[in-house]
PDB file of C-alpha atoms in Angstrom:
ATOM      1  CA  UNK Y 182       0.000   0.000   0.000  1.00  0.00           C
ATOM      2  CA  UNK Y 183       2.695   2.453   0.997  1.00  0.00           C
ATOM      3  CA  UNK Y 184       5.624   1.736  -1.213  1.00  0.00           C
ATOM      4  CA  UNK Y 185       7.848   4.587   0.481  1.00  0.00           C
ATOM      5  CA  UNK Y 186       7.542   6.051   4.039  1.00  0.00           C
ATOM      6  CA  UNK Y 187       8.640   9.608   4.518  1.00  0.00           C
ATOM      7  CA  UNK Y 188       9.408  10.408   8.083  1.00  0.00           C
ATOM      8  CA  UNK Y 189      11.152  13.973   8.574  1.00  0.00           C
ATOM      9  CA  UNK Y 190      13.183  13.436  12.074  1.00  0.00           C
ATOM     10  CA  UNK Y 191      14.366  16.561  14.808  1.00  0.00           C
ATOM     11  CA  UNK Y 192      15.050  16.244  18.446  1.00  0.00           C
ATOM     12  CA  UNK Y 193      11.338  17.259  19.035  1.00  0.00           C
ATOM     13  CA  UNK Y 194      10.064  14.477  21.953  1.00  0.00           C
ATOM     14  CA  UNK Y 195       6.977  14.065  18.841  1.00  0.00           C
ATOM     15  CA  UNK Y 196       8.867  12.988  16.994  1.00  0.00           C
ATOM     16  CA  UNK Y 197      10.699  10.338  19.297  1.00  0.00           C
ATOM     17  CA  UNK Y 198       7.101   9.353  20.159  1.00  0.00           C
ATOM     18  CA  UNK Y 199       6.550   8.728  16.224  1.00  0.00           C
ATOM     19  CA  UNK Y 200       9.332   6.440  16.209  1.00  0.00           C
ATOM     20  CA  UNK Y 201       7.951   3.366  16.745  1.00  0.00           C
ATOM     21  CA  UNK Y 202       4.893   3.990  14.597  1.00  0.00           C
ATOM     22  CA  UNK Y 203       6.640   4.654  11.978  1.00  0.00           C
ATOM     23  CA  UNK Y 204       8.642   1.270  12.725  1.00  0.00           C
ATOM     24  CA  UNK Y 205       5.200  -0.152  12.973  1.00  0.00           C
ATOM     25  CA  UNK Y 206       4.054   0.908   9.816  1.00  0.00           C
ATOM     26  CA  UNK Y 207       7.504   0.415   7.556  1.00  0.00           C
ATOM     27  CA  UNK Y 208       6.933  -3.100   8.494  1.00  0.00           C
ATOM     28  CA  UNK Y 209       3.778  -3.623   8.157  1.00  0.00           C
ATOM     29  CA  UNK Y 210       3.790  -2.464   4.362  1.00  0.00           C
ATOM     30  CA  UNK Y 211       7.188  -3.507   3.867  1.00  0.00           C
ATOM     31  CA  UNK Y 212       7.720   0.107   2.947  1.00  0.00           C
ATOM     32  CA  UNK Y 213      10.879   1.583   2.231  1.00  0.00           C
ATOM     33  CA  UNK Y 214      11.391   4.397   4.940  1.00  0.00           C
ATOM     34  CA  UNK Y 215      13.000   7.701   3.812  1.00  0.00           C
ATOM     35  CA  UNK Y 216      14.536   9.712   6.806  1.00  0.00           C
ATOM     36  CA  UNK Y 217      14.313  13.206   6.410  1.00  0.00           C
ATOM     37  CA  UNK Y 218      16.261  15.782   8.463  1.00  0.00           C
ATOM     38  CA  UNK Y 219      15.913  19.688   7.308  1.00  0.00           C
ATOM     39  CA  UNK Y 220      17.992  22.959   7.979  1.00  0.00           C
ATOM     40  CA  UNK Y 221      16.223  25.755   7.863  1.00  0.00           C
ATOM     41  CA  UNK Y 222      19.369  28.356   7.846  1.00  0.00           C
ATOM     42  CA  UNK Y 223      17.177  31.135   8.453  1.00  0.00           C
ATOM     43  CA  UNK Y 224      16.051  30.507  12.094  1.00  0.00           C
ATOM     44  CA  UNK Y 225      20.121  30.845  12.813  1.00  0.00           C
ATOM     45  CA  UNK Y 226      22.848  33.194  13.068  1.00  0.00           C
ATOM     46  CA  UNK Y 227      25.426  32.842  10.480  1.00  0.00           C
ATOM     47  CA  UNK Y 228      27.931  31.077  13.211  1.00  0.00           C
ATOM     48  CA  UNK Y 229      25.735  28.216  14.192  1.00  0.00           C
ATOM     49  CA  UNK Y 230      24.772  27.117  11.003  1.00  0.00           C
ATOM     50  CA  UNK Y 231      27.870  24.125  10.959  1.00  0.00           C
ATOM     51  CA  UNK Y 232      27.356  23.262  14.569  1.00  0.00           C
ATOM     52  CA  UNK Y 233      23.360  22.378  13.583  1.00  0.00           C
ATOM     53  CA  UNK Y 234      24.357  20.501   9.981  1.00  0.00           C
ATOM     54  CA  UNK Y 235      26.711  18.249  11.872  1.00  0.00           C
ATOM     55  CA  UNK Y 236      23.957  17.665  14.742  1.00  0.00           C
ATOM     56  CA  UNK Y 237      21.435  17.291  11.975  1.00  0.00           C
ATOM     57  CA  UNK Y 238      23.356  14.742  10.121  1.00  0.00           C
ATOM     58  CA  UNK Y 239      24.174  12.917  13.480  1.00  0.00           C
ATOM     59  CA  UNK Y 240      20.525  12.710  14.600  1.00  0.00           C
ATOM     60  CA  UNK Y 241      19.737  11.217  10.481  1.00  0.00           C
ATOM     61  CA  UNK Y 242      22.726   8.805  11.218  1.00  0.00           C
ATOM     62  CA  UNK Y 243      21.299   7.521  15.019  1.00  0.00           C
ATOM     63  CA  UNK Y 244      17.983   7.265  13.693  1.00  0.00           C
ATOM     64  CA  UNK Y 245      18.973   4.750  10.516  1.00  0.00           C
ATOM     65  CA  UNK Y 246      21.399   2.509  13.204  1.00  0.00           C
ATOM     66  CA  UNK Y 247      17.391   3.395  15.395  1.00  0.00           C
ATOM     67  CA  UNK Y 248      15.370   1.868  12.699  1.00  0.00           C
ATOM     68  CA  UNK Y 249      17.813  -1.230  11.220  1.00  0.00           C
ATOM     69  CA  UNK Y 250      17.883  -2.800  14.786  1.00  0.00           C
ATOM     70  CA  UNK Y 251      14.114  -3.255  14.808  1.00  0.00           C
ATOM     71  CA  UNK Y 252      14.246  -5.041  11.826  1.00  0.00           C
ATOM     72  CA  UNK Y 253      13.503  -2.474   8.531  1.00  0.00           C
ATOM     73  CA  UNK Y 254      16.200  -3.247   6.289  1.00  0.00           C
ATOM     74  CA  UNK Y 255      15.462  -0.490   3.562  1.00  0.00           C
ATOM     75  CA  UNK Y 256      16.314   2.688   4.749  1.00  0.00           C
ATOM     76  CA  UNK Y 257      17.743   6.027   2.923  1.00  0.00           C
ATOM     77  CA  UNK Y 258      18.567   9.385   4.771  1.00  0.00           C
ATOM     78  CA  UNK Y 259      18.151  12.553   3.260  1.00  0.00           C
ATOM     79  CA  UNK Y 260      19.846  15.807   4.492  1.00  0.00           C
ATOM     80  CA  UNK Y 261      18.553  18.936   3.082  1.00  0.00           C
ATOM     81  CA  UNK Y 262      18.512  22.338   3.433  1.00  0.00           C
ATOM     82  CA  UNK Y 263      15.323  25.573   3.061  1.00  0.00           C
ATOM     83  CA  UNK Y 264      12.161  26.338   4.713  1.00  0.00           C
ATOM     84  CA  UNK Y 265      11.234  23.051   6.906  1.00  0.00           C
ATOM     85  CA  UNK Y 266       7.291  22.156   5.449  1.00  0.00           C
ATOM     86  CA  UNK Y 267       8.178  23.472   1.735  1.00  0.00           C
ATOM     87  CA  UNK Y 268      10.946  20.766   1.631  1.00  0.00           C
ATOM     88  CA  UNK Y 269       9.503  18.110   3.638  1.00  0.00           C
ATOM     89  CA  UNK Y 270       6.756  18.286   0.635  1.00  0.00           C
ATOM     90  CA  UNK Y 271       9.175  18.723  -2.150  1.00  0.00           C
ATOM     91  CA  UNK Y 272      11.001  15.954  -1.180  1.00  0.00           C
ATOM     92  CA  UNK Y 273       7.755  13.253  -1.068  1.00  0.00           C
ATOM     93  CA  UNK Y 274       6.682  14.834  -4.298  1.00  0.00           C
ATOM     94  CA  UNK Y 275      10.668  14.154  -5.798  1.00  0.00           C
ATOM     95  CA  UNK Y 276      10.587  10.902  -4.382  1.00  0.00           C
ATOM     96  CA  UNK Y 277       6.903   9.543  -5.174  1.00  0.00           C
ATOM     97  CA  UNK Y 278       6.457   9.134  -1.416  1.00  0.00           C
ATOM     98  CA  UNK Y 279       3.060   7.077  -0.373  1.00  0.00           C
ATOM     99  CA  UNK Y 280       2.960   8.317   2.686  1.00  0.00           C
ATOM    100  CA  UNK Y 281       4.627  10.993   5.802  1.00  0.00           C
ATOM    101  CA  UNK Y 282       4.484  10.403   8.995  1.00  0.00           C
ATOM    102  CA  UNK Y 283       5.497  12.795  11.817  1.00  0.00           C
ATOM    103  CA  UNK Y 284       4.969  14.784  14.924  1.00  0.00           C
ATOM    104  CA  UNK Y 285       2.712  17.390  15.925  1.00  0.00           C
ATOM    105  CA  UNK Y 286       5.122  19.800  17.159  1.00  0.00           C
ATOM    106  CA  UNK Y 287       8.358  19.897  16.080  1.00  0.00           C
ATOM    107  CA  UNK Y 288      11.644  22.177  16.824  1.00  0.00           C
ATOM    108  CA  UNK Y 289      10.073  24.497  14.345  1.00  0.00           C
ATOM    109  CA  UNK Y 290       6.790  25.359  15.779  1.00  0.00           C
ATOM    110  CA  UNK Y 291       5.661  28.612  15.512  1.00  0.00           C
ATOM    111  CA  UNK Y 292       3.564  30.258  18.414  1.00  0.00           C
ATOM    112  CA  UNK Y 293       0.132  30.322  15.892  1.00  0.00           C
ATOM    113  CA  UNK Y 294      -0.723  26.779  15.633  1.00  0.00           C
ATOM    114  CA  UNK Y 295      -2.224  27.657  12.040  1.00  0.00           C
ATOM    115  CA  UNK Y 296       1.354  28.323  11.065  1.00  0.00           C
ATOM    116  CA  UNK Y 297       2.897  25.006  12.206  1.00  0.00           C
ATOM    117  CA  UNK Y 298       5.328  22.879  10.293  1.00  0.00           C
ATOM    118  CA  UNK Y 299       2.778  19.849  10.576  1.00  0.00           C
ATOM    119  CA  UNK Y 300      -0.162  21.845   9.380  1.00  0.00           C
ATOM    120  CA  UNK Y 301       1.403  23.554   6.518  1.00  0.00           C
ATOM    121  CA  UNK Y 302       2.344  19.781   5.189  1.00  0.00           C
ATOM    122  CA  UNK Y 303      -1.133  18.444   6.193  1.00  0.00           C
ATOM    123  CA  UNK Y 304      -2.176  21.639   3.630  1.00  0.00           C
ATOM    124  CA  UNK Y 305       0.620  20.943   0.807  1.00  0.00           C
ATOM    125  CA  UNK Y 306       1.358  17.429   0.798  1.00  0.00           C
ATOM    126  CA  UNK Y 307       1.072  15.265  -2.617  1.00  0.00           C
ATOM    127  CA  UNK Y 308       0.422  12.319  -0.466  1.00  0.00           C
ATOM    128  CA  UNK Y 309      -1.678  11.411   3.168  1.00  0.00           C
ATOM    129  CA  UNK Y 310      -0.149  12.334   6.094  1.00  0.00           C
ATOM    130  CA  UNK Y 311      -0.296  10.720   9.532  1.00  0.00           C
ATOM    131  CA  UNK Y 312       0.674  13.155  12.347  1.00  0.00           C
ATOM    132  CA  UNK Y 313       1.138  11.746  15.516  1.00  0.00           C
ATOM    133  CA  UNK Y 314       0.384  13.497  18.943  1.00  0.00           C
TER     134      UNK Y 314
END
């Protein structure tokens, strides 16, 4: 049913909590799970841009070793680089992604719910979405 699995990953404790649903899910379809970690450059000064790449890249890194110990053996991490919900969407629609999955809230909230990264995927996604509490 869901060929690929899109699941964008911060340190957000959503998205932790969408971890094993996601694990759930990948296995269940025997979907190939795309890992998706996004730097939006322009929610930092100039001098912590590196410091958040390598963390970033890091956190992509943990959660592949995460997700190959419970048992999904196709995995691919993407590292990219804009404004969080415009590339989350680009890259499903790029990738012919059957489904995302991810948190509520991430690191990138905004105060006006309306505005959230979640909600402006829900709103522009080529594909379903399953957001998880």
């Amino acid at each position: 049913m869901f060929e690929q699995i899109l699941f964008p990953v911060d340190q957000s404790r959503e998205t932790s909590q969408a971890t094993q649903i996601v694990a759930d899910m990948a296995q269940r379809y025997g979907s190939r799970l795309i890992l998706l970690s996004v730097l939006d450059q322009s929610r930092l000064e100039s001098d912590q841009v590196e410091t958040a790449r390598q963390t970033l890249q890091g956190l992509l890194q943990q959660s592949e070793s995460a997700f190959q110990q419970v048992g999904i053996p196709s995995i691919k991490s993407e590292y990219r680089e804009g404004r969080v919900p415009f590339v989350i969407c680009d890259v499903a629609d790029e990738l012919g992604v059957g489904l995302i999955i991810m948190g509520s809230k991430g690191l990138g909230m905004d105060e006006d719910p309306s505005h959230s990264v979640s909600n402006r995927v829900i709103n522009l996604a080529p594909c379903p979405v399953l957001v998880v509490p």
